[in-house]
PDB file of C-alpha atoms and ligand atoms in Angstrom:
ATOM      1  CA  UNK A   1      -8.756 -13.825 -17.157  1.00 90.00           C
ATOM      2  CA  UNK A   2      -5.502 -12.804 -19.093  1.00 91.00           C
ATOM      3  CA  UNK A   3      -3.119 -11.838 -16.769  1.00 96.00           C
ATOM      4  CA  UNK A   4       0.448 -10.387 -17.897  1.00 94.00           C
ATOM      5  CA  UNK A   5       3.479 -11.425 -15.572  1.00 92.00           C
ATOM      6  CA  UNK A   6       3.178 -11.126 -11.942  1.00 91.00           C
ATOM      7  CA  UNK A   7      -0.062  -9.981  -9.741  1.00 94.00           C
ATOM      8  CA  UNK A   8       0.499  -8.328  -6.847  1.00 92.00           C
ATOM      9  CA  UNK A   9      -2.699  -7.395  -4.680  1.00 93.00           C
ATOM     10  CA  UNK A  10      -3.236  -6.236  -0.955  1.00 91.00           C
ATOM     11  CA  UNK A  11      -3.496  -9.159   1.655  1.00 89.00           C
ATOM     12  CA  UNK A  12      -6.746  -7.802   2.278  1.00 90.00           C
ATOM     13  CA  UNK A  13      -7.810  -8.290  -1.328  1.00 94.00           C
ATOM     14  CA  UNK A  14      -6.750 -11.966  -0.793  1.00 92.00           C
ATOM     15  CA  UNK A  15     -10.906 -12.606  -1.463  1.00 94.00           C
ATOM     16  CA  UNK A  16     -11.694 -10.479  -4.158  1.00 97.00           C
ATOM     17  CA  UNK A  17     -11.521 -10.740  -8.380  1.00 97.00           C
ATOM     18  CA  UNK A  18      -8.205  -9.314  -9.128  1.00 98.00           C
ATOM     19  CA  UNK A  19      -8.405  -7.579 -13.008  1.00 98.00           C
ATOM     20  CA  UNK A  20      -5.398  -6.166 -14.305  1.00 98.00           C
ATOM     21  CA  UNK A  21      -6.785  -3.067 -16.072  1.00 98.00           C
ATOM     22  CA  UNK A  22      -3.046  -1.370 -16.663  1.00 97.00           C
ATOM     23  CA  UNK A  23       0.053  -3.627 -17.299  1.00 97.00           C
ATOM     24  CA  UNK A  24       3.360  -2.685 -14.774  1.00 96.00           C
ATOM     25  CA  UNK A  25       3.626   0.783 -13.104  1.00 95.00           C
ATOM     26  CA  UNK A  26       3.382   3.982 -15.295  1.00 94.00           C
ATOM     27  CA  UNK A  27       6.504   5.296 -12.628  1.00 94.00           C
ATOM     28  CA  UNK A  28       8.173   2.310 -12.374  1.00 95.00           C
ATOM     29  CA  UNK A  29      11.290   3.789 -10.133  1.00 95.00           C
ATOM     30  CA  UNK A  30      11.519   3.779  -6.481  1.00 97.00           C
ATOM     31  CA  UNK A  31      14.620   2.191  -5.572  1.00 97.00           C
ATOM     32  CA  UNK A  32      13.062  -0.309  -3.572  1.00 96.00           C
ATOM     33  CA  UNK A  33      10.496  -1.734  -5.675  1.00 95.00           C
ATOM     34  CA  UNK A  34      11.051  -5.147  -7.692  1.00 93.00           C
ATOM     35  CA  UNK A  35       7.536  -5.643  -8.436  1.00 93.00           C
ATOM     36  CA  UNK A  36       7.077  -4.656 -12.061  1.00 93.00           C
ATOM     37  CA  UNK A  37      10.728  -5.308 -13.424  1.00 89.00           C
ATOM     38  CA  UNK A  38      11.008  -5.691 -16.709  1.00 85.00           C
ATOM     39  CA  UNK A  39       6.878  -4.772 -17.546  1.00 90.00           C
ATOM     40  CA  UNK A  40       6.158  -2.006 -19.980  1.00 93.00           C
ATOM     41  CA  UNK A  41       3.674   0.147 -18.308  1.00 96.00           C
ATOM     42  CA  UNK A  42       0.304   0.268 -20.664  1.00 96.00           C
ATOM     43  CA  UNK A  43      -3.077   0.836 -20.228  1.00 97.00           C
ATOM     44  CA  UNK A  44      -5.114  -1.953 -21.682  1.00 97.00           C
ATOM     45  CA  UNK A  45      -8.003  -1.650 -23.998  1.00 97.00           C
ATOM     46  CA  UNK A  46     -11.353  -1.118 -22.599  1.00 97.00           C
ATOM     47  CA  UNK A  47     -12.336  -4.577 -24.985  1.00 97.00           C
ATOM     48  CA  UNK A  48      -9.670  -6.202 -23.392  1.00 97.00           C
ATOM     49  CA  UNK A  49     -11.181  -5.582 -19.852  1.00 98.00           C
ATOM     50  CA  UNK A  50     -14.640  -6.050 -21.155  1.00 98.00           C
ATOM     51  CA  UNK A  51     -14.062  -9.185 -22.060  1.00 97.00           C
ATOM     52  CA  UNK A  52     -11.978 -10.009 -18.633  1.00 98.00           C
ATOM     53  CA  UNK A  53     -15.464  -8.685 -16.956  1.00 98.00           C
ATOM     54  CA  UNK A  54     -17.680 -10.835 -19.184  1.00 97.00           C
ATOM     55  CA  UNK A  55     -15.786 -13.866 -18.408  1.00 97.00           C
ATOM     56  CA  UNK A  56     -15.885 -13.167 -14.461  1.00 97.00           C
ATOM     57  CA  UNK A  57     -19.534 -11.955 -14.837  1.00 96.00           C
ATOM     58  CA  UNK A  58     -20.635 -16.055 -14.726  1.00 95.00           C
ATOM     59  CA  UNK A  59     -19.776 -15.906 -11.289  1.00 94.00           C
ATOM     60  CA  UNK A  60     -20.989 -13.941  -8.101  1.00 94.00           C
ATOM     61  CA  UNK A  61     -18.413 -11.743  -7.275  1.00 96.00           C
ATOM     62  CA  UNK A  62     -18.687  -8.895  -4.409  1.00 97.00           C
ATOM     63  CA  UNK A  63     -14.825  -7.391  -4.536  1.00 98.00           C
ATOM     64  CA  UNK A  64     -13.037  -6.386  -7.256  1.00 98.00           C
ATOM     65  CA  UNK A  65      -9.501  -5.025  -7.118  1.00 98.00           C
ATOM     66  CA  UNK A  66      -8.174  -2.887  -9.885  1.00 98.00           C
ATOM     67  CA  UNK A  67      -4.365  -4.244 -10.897  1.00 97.00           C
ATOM     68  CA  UNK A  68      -1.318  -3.432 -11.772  1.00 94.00           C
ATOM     69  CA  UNK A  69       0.898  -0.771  -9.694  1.00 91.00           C
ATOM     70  CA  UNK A  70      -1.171   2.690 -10.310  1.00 90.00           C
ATOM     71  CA  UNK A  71      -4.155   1.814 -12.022  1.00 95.00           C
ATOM     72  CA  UNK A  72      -5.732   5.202 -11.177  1.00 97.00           C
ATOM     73  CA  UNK A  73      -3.661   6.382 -13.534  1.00 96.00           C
ATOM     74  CA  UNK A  74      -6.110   5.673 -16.000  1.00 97.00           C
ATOM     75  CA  UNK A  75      -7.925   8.716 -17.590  1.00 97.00           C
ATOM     76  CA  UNK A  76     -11.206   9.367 -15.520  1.00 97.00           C
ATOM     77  CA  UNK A  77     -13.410   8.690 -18.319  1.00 97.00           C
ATOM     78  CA  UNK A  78     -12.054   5.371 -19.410  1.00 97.00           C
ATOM     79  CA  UNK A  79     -12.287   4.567 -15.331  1.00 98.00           C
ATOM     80  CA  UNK A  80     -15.430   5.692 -15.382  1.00 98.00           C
ATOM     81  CA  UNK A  81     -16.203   3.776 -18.516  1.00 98.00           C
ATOM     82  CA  UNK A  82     -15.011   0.550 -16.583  1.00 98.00           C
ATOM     83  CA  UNK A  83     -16.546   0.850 -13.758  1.00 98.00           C
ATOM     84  CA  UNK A  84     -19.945   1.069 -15.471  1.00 98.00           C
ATOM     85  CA  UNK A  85     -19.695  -1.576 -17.079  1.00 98.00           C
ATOM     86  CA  UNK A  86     -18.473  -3.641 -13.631  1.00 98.00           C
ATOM     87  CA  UNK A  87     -21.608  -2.430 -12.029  1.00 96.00           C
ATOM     88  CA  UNK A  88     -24.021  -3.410 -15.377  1.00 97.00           C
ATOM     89  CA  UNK A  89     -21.984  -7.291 -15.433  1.00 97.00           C
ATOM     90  CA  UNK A  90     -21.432  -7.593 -11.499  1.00 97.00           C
ATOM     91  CA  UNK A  91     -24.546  -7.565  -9.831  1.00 91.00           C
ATOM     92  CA  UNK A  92     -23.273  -8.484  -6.740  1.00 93.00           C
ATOM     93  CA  UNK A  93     -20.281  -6.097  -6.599  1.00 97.00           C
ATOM     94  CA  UNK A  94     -19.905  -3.790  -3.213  1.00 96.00           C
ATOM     95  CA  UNK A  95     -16.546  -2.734  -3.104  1.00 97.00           C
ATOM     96  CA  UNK A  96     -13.471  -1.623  -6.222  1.00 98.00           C
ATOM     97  CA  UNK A  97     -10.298  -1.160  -4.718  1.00 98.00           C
ATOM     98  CA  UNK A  98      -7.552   0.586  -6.445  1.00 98.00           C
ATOM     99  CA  UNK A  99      -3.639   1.472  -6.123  1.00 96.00           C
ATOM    100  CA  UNK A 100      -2.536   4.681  -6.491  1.00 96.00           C
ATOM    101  CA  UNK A 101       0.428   6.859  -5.711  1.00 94.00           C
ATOM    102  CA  UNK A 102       0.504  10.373  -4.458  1.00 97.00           C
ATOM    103  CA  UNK A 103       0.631  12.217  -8.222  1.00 95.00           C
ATOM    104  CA  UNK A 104      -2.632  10.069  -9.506  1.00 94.00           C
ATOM    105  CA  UNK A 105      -4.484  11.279  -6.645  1.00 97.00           C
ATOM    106  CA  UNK A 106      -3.690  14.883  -7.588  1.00 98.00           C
ATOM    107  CA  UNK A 107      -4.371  14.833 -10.750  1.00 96.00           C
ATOM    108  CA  UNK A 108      -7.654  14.314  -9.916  1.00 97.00           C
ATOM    109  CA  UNK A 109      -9.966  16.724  -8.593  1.00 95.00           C
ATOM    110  CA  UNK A 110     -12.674  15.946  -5.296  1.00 97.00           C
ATOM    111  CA  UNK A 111     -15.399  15.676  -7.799  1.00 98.00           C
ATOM    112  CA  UNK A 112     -13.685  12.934 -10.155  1.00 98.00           C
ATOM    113  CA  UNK A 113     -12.749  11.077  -6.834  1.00 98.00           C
ATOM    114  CA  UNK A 114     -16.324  11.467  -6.104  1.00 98.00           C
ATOM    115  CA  UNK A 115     -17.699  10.154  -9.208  1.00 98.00           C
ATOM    116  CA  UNK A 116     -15.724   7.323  -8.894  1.00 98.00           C
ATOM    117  CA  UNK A 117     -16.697   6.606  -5.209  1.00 98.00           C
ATOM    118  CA  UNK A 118     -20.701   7.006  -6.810  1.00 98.00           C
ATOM    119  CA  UNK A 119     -19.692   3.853  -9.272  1.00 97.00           C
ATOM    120  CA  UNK A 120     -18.131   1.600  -6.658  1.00 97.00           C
ATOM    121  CA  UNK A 121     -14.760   2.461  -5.522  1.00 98.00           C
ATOM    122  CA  UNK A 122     -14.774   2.021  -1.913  1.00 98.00           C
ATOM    123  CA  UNK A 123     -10.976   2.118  -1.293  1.00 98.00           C
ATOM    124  CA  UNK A 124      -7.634   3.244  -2.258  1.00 98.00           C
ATOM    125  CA  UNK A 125      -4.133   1.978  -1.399  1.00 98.00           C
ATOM    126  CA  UNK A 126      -1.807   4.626  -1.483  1.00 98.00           C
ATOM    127  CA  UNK A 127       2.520   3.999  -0.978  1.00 97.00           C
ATOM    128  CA  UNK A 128       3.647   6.297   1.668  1.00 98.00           C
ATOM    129  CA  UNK A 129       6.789   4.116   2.346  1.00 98.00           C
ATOM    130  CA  UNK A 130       8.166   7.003   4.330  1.00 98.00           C
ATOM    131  CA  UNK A 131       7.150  10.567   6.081  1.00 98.00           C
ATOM    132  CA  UNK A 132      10.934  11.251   6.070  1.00 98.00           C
ATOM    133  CA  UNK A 133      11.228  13.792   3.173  1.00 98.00           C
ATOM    134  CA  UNK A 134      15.386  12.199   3.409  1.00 97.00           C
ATOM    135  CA  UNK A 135      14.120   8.603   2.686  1.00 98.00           C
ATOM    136  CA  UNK A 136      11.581  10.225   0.276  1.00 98.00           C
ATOM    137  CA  UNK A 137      14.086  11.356  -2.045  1.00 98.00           C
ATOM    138  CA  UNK A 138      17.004   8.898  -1.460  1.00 97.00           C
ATOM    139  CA  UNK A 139      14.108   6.188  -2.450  1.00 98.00           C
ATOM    140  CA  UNK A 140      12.926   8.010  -5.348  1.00 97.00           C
ATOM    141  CA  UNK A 141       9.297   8.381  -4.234  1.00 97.00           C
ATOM    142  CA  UNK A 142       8.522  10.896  -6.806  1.00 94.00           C
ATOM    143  CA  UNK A 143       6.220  12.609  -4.182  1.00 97.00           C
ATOM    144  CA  UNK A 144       6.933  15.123  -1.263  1.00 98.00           C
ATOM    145  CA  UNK A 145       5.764  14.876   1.815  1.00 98.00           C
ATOM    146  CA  UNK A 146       3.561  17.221   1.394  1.00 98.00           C
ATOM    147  CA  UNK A 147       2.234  15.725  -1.889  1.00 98.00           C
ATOM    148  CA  UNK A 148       1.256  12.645   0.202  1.00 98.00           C
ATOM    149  CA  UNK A 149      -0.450  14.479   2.572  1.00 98.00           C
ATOM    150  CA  UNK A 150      -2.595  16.031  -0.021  1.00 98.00           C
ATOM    151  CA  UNK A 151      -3.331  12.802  -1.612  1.00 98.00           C
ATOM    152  CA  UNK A 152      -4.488  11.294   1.240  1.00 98.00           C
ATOM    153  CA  UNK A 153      -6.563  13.769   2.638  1.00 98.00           C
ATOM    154  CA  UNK A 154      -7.725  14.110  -0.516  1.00 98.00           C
ATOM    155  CA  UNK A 155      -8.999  10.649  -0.646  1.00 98.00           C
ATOM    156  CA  UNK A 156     -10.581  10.627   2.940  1.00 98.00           C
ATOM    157  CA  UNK A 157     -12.128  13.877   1.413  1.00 98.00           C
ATOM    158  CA  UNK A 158     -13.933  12.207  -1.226  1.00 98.00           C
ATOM    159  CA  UNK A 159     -15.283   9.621   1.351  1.00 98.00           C
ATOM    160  CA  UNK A 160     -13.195   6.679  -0.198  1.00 98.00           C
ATOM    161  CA  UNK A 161     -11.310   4.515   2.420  1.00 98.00           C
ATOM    162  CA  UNK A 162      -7.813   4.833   2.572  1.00 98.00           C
ATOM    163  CA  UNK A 163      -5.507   2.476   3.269  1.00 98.00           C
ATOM    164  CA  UNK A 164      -1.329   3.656   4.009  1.00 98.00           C
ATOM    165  CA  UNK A 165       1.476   1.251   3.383  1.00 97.00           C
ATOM    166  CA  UNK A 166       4.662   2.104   5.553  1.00 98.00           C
ATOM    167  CA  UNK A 167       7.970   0.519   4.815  1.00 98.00           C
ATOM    168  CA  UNK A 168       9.855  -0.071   8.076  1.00 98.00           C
ATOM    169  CA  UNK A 169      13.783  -0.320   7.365  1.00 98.00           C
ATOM    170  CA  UNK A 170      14.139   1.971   5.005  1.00 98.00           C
ATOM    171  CA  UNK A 171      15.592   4.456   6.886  1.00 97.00           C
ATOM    172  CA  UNK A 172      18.786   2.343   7.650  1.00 98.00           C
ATOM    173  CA  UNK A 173      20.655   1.838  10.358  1.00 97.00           C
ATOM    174  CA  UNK A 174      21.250   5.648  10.843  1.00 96.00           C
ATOM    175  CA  UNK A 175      17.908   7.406  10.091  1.00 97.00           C
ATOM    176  CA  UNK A 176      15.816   4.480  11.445  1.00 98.00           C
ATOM    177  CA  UNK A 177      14.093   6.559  14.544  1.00 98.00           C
ATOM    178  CA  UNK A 178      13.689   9.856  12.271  1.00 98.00           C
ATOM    179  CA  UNK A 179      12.198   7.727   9.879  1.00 98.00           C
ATOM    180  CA  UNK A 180       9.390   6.090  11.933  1.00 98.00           C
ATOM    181  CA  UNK A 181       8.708   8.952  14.265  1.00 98.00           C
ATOM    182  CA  UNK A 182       8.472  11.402  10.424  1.00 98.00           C
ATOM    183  CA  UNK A 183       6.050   8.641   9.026  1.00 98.00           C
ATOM    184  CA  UNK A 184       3.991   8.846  12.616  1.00 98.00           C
ATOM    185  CA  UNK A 185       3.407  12.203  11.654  1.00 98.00           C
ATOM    186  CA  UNK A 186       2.661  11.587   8.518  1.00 98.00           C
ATOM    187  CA  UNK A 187       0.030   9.306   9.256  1.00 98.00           C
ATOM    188  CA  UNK A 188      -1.284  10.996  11.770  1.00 98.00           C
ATOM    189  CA  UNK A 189      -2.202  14.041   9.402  1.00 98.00           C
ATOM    190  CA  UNK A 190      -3.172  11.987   6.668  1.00 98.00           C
ATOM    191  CA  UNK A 191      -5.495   9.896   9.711  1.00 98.00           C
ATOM    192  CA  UNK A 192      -6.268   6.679   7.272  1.00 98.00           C
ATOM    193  CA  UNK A 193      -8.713   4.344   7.532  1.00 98.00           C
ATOM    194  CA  UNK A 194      -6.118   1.509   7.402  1.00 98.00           C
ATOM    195  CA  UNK A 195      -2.364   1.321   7.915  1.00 98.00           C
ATOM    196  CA  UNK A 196      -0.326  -1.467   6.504  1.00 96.00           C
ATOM    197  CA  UNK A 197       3.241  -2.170   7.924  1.00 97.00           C
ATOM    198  CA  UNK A 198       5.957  -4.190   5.902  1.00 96.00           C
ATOM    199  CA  UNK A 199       9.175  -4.358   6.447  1.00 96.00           C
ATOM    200  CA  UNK A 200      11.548  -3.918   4.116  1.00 97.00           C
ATOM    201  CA  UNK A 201      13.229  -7.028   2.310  1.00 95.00           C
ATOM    202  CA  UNK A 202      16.064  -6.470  -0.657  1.00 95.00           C
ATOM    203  CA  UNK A 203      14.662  -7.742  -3.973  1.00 94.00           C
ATOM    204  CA  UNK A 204      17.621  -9.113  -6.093  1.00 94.00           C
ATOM    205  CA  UNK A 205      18.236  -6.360  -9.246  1.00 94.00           C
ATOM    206  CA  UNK A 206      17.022  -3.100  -7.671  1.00 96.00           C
ATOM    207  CA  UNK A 207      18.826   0.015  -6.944  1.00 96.00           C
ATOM    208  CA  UNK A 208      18.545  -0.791  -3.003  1.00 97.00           C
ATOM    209  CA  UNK A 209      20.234  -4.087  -3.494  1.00 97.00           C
ATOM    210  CA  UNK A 210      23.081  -1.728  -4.702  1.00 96.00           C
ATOM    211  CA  UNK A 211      23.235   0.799  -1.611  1.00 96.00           C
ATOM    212  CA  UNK A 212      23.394  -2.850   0.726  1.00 95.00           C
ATOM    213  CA  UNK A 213      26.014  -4.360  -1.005  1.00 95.00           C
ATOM    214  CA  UNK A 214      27.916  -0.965  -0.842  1.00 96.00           C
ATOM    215  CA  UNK A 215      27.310  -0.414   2.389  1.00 95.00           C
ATOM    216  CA  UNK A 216      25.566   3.084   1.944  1.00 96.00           C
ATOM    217  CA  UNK A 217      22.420   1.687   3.649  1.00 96.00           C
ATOM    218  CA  UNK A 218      22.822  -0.639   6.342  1.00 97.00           C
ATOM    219  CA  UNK A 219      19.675  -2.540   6.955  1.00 96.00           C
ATOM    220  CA  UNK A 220      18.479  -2.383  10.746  1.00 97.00           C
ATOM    221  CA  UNK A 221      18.305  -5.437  12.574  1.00 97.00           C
ATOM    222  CA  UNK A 222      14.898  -7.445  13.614  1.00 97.00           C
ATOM    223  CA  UNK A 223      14.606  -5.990  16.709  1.00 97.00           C
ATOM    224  CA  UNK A 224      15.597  -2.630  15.144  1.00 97.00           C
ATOM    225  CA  UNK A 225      12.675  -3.109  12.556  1.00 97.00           C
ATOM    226  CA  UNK A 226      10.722  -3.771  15.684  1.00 97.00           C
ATOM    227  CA  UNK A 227      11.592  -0.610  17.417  1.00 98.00           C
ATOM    228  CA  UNK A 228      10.537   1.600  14.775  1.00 98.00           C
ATOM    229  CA  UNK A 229       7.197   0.055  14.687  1.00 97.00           C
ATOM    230  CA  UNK A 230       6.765   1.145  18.566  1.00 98.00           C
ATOM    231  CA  UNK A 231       7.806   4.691  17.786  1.00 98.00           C
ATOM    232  CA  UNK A 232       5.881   4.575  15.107  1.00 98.00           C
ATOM    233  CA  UNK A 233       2.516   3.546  17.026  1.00 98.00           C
ATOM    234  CA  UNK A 234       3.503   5.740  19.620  1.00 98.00           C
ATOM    235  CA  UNK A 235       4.091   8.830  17.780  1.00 98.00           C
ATOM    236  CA  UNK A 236       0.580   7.927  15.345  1.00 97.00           C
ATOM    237  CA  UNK A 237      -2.660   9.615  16.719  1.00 97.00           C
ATOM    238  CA  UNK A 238      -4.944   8.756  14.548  1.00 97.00           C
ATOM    239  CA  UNK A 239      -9.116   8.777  15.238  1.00 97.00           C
ATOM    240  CA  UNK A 240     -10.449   5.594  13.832  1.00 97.00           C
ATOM    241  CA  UNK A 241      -7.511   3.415  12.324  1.00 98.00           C
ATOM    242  CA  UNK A 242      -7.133  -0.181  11.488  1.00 98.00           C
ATOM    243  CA  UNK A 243      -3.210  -0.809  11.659  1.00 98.00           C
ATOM    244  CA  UNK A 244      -1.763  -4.130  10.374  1.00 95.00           C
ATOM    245  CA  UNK A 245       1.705  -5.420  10.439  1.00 93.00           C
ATOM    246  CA  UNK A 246       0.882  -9.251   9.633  1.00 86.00           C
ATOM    247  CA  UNK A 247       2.098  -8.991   6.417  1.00 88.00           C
ATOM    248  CA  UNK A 248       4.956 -11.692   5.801  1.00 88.00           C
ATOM    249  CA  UNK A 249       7.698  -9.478   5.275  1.00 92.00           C
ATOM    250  CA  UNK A 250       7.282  -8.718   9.460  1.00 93.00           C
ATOM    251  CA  UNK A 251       8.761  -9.978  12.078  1.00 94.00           C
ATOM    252  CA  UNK A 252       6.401  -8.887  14.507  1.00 96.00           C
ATOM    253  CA  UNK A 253       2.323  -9.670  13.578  1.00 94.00           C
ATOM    254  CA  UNK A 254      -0.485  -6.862  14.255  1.00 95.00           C
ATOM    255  CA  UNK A 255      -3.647  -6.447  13.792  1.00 95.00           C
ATOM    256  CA  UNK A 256      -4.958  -3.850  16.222  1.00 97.00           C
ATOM    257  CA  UNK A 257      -7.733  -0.615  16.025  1.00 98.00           C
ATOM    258  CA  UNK A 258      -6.209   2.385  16.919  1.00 98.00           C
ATOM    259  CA  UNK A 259      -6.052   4.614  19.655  1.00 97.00           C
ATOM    260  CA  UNK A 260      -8.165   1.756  21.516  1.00 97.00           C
ATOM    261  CA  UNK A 261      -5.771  -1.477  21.403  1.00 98.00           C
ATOM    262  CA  UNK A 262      -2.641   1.390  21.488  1.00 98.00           C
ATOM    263  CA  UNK A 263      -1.777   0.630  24.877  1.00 97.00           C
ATOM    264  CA  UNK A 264      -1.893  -2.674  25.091  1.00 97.00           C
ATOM    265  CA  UNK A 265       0.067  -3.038  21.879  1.00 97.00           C
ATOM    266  CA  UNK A 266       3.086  -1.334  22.904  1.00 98.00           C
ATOM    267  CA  UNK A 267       3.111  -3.057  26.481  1.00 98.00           C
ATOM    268  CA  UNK A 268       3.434  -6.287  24.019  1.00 97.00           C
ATOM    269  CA  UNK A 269       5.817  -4.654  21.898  1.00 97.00           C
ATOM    270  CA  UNK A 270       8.137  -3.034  24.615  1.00 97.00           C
ATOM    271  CA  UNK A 271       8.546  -6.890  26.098  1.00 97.00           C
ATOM    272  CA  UNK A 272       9.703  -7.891  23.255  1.00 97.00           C
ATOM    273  CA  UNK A 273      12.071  -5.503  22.921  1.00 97.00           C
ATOM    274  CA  UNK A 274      13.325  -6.108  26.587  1.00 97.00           C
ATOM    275  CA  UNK A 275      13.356 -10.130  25.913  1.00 96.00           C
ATOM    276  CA  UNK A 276      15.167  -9.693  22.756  1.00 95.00           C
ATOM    277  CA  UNK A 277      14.279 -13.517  22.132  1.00 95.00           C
ATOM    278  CA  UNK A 278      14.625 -14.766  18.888  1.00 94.00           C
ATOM    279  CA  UNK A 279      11.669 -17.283  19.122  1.00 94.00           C
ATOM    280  CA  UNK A 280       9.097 -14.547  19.804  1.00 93.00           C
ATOM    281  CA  UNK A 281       9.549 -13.364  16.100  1.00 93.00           C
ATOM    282  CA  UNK A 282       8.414 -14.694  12.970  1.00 92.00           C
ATOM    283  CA  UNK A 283      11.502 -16.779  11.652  1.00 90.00           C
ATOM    284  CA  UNK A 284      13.404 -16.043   8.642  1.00 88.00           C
ATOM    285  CA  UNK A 285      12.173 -18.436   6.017  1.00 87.00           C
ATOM    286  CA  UNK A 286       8.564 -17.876   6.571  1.00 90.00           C
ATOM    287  CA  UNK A 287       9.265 -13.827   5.413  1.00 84.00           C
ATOM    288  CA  UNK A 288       8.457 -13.183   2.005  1.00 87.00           C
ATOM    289  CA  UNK A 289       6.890 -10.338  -0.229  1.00 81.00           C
TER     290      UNK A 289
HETATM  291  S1  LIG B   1       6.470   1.291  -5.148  1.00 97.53           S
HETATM  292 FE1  LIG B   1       4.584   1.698  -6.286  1.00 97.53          FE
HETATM  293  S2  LIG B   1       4.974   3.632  -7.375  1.00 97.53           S
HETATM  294 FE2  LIG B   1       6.970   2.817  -6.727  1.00 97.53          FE
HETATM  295  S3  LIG B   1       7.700   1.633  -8.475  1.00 97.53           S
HETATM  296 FE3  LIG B   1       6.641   0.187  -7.116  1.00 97.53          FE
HETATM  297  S4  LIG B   1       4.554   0.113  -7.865  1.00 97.53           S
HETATM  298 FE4  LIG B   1       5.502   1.928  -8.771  1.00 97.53          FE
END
């Protein structure tokens, strides 16, 4: 496979073929994001990816996920064009997943999402970061709220999973508790399939790093980060939702369904927050990105 620079993926891709079908992010811009730095955003060559396919087509692959940053940017016929050809190389493939942000959803109608649902794409993974229209801006999302919500629902619409990522911190010190009880809402009107939490963590050379150092955004604490994830579960209603906060970046592990475990998990969480002991969180040099 010929991968350019860095591949990031979705821990719950960690098992599936990654192919890098677009190069970098075609926005490239939110203030928090380090993961592209530096790429030029292209689409590569449907020979290019053929020949990425061919090569992964020796083996018996069931998951493919679609890389870089917003790969359903791609036109829907050269999408359509490579997921065909997955489906005629793969022939074990069940499941494409995809990244997207809120303006590639739009631009496509229900019936393109459809179409691509018919040729194998079982999920997308769509930024919200925030469902503070404040944070929205000040990060540069390059979506409104309302945007998002239409994306999303557009998404569940089409019957392709979706799966939310949330961004606790980012609403500093001072808008920390609007900013997890405006995502709750968010989410809950969106109702995804799957909710990932991160927390945020300052990635050297990015406008962020900037508002730190000047003190514009002051980063909560742990247990801070912690709180808004309790407000956040609390304030969520969602019907049938998978919500995850084991990524590294956290201090605080999840993996519960919600509403059932929603209970239980913020008994958990609210003793933490009373203890306020370091050694119940994950420690510093084990967080990463
Ligand atoms: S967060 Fe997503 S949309 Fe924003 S710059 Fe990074 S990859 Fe692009």
């Amino acid at each position: 496979m010929k991968y350019e620079g860095m591949i990031f993926r979705p821990p719950s891709e960690a098992e599936s073929l990654i192919l890098q079908v677009t190069v970098g992010c075609s926005y490239n811009r939110c203030t928090f994001c380090g993961a592209y730095q530096g790429k030029r955003f292209r689409i590569k060559s449907i020979e290019e990816i053929k020949e990425d396919i061919d090569e992964a087509s020796a083996y018996r692959i069931r998951r493919v996920f679609l890389a870089d940053g917003d790969a359903l940017i791609i036109p829907q016929k050269e999408l359509l064009q490579i997921l065909s050809y997955l489906r005629k190389r793969l022939r074990g493939l069940d499941r494409v997943g995809i990244y997207a942000n809120a303006k590639d959803i739009l631009l496509k109608g229900i019936e393109e999402l459809k179409a691509l649902r018919d040729l194998g794409v079982g999920i997308i993974y769509l930024g919200l970061e925030s469902g503070d229209p404040e944070v929205l801006k000040r990060i540069k999302k390059n979506a409104t709220v309302d945007q998002l919500i239409r994306a999303g629902k557009r998404v569940k619409e089409s019957g392709i999973l979706l799966s939310v990522t949330v961004i606790l911190g980012l609403g500093g010190v001072e808008g920390s508790q609007a900013h997890a009880q405006e995502t709750a809402k968010v989410l809950s009107e969106m109702d995804p399939d799957y909710v990932g939490a991160l927390s945020l963590m300052i990635v050297p050379g990015t406008p962020i790093e900037r508002e730190i150092e000047t003190g514009k955004l002051i980063l909560p604490t742990p247990f801070g980060l912690i709180q808004e994830l309790e407000t956040m579960i609390e304030n969520s209603h969602m019907t049938r939702c998978f919500f995850a906060s084991n990524h590294a970046s956290n201090y605080l592990p999840l993996r519960i369904q919600l509403p059932e475990e929603k209970e239980d998990v913020l008994r958990r969480i609210r003793e933490v927050l009373q203890r306020k002991d370091p050694a119940l969180l994950r420690p510093e040099y084990l967080r990463a990105l």
